[in-house]
Amino acid sequence: MRLMESVIEEIKAETEKQSPPHGEAKAGSSTLPPVKSKTNFIEADKYFLPFELACQSKCPRIVSTSLDCLQKLIAYGHLTGNAPDSTTPGKKLIDRIIETICGCFQGPQTDEGVQLQIIK
């Protein structure tokens, strides 16, 4: 829990650093917008660990939420997996991301919501 809170605080701080001054209008919504440029861009690769731990929790609601967040981070280009995997030398983080997502499938007894998120 504290790990997730510290990650959220770190992301907020990074976002505030990159946000425009108060006088400027802010385009977009509260969800992560598609990446258009490197300005206002958060490299989410370093925040993968909490999602990995959530996927290992075996609680369908937590796993489904984590997979949904991972899907959005990847779809919007914030999580690329291009960084080297800190746990396995010679591998990229994307390999660990794929293994984590695939590891959520526990056979036919896997929660339907989790299965749907794996497919996404």
Tab-separated table of C-alpha atoms in Angstrom:
chain	number	residue	atom	x	y	z
A	1	MET	CA	0.000	0.000	0.000
A	2	ARG	CA	2.772	2.437	0.891
A	3	LEU	CA	4.562	1.577	-2.345
A	4	MET	CA	1.493	2.537	-4.389
A	5	GLU	CA	1.073	5.765	-2.390
A	6	SER	CA	4.706	6.747	-2.945
A	7	VAL	CA	4.407	6.034	-6.679
A	8	ILE	CA	1.246	8.161	-6.903
A	9	GLU	CA	2.969	11.027	-5.079
A	10	GLU	CA	5.997	10.771	-7.371
A	11	ILE	CA	3.794	10.841	-10.489
A	12	LYS	CA	1.865	13.844	-9.124
A	13	ALA	CA	5.114	15.702	-8.449
A	14	GLU	CA	6.418	14.921	-11.941
A	15	THR	CA	3.107	16.020	-13.491
A	16	GLU	CA	3.097	19.289	-11.524
A	17	LYS	CA	6.655	19.985	-12.666
A	18	GLN	CA	5.570	19.624	-16.290
A	19	SER	CA	2.158	21.329	-16.090
A	20	PRO	CA	1.697	24.776	-17.682
A	21	PRO	CA	1.528	27.916	-15.519
A	22	HIS	CA	-1.832	28.691	-13.900
A	23	GLY	CA	-2.751	31.293	-16.540
A	24	GLU	CA	-2.581	28.858	-19.450
A	25	ALA	CA	-5.515	26.643	-20.408
A	26	LYS	CA	-4.957	22.938	-20.087
A	27	ALA	CA	-6.130	20.794	-23.022
A	28	GLY	CA	-7.340	17.240	-22.513
A	29	SER	CA	-9.041	15.458	-19.694
A	30	SER	CA	-8.117	13.867	-16.400
A	31	THR	CA	-7.268	10.584	-18.142
A	32	LEU	CA	-3.905	10.054	-19.746
A	33	PRO	CA	-3.914	11.697	-23.169
A	34	PRO	CA	-2.140	10.191	-26.160
A	35	VAL	CA	1.497	11.227	-26.303
A	36	LYS	CA	1.956	14.044	-28.819
A	37	SER	CA	5.394	15.251	-27.826
A	38	LYS	CA	8.016	14.758	-25.174
A	39	THR	CA	6.718	17.779	-23.235
A	40	ASN	CA	4.230	16.816	-20.541
A	41	PHE	CA	5.319	13.183	-20.992
A	42	ILE	CA	5.741	10.794	-18.085
A	43	GLU	CA	7.989	7.787	-18.654
A	44	ALA	CA	6.038	5.128	-16.770
A	45	ASP	CA	8.551	2.282	-17.150
A	46	LYS	CA	9.986	3.002	-13.714
A	47	TYR	CA	6.503	2.637	-12.172
A	48	PHE	CA	5.855	-0.931	-13.354
A	49	LEU	CA	6.608	-2.741	-10.055
A	50	PRO	CA	3.333	-1.849	-8.242
A	51	PHE	CA	1.323	-3.126	-11.217
A	52	GLU	CA	3.371	-6.332	-11.277
A	53	LEU	CA	2.773	-6.898	-7.558
A	54	ALA	CA	-0.952	-6.188	-7.987
A	55	CYS	CA	-1.120	-8.776	-10.783
A	56	GLN	CA	0.482	-11.334	-8.466
A	57	SER	CA	-2.107	-10.695	-5.730
A	58	LYS	CA	-4.586	-13.310	-7.073
A	59	CYS	CA	-7.485	-11.015	-6.070
A	60	PRO	CA	-9.589	-10.735	-9.270
A	61	ARG	CA	-10.655	-7.144	-8.603
A	62	ILE	CA	-7.085	-5.941	-7.989
A	63	VAL	CA	-5.658	-7.952	-10.902
A	64	SER	CA	-8.340	-6.657	-13.270
A	65	THR	CA	-7.734	-3.044	-12.225
A	66	SER	CA	-3.973	-3.426	-12.585
A	67	LEU	CA	-4.308	-4.971	-16.045
A	68	ASP	CA	-6.667	-2.171	-17.091
A	69	CYS	CA	-4.145	0.453	-15.951
A	70	LEU	CA	-1.300	-1.339	-17.751
A	71	GLN	CA	-3.379	-1.498	-20.938
A	72	LYS	CA	-4.027	2.248	-20.820
A	73	LEU	CA	-0.411	3.129	-20.056
A	74	ILE	CA	0.757	0.996	-22.990
A	75	ALA	CA	-1.976	2.217	-25.364
A	76	TYR	CA	-1.162	5.881	-24.685
A	77	GLY	CA	2.587	5.293	-25.041
A	78	HIS	CA	3.536	6.034	-21.443
A	79	LEU	CA	4.717	2.466	-20.758
A	80	THR	CA	7.013	1.253	-23.521
A	81	GLY	CA	9.136	-1.404	-21.874
A	82	ASN	CA	12.219	-0.240	-23.775
A	83	ALA	CA	14.254	0.084	-20.589
A	84	PRO	CA	16.484	-2.798	-19.526
A	85	ASP	CA	14.876	-5.118	-16.982
A	86	SER	CA	16.543	-4.467	-13.635
A	87	THR	CA	15.756	-8.006	-12.409
A	88	THR	CA	17.165	-9.903	-15.415
A	89	PRO	CA	20.270	-8.602	-17.185
A	90	GLY	CA	20.093	-8.789	-20.966
A	91	LYS	CA	16.294	-8.598	-21.107
A	92	LYS	CA	14.040	-5.637	-21.753
A	93	LEU	CA	11.274	-4.592	-19.390
A	94	ILE	CA	8.655	-5.426	-22.060
A	95	ASP	CA	9.498	-9.126	-21.605
A	96	ARG	CA	8.690	-8.871	-17.895
A	97	ILE	CA	5.497	-6.918	-18.647
A	98	ILE	CA	4.293	-9.642	-21.031
A	99	GLU	CA	5.191	-12.402	-18.556
A	100	THR	CA	3.280	-10.560	-15.822
A	101	ILE	CA	0.174	-10.147	-17.982
A	102	CYS	CA	0.252	-13.774	-19.162
A	103	GLY	CA	0.852	-14.961	-15.589
A	104	CYS	CA	-2.564	-13.595	-14.612
A	105	PHE	CA	-4.218	-16.449	-16.530
A	106	GLN	CA	-4.673	-19.387	-14.154
A	107	GLY	CA	-6.594	-21.709	-16.475
A	108	PRO	CA	-10.332	-22.072	-17.034
A	109	GLN	CA	-11.102	-20.996	-13.456
A	110	THR	CA	-9.643	-17.516	-14.086
A	111	ASP	CA	-12.144	-14.747	-13.383
A	112	GLU	CA	-13.910	-13.602	-16.580
A	113	GLY	CA	-13.088	-9.946	-15.905
A	114	VAL	CA	-9.394	-10.820	-15.597
A	115	GLN	CA	-9.544	-12.842	-18.819
A	116	LEU	CA	-11.071	-9.866	-20.625
A	117	GLN	CA	-8.339	-7.540	-19.361
A	118	ILE	CA	-5.635	-10.035	-20.440
A	119	ILE	CA	-7.072	-10.040	-23.964
A	120	LYS	CA	-7.101	-6.223	-24.076
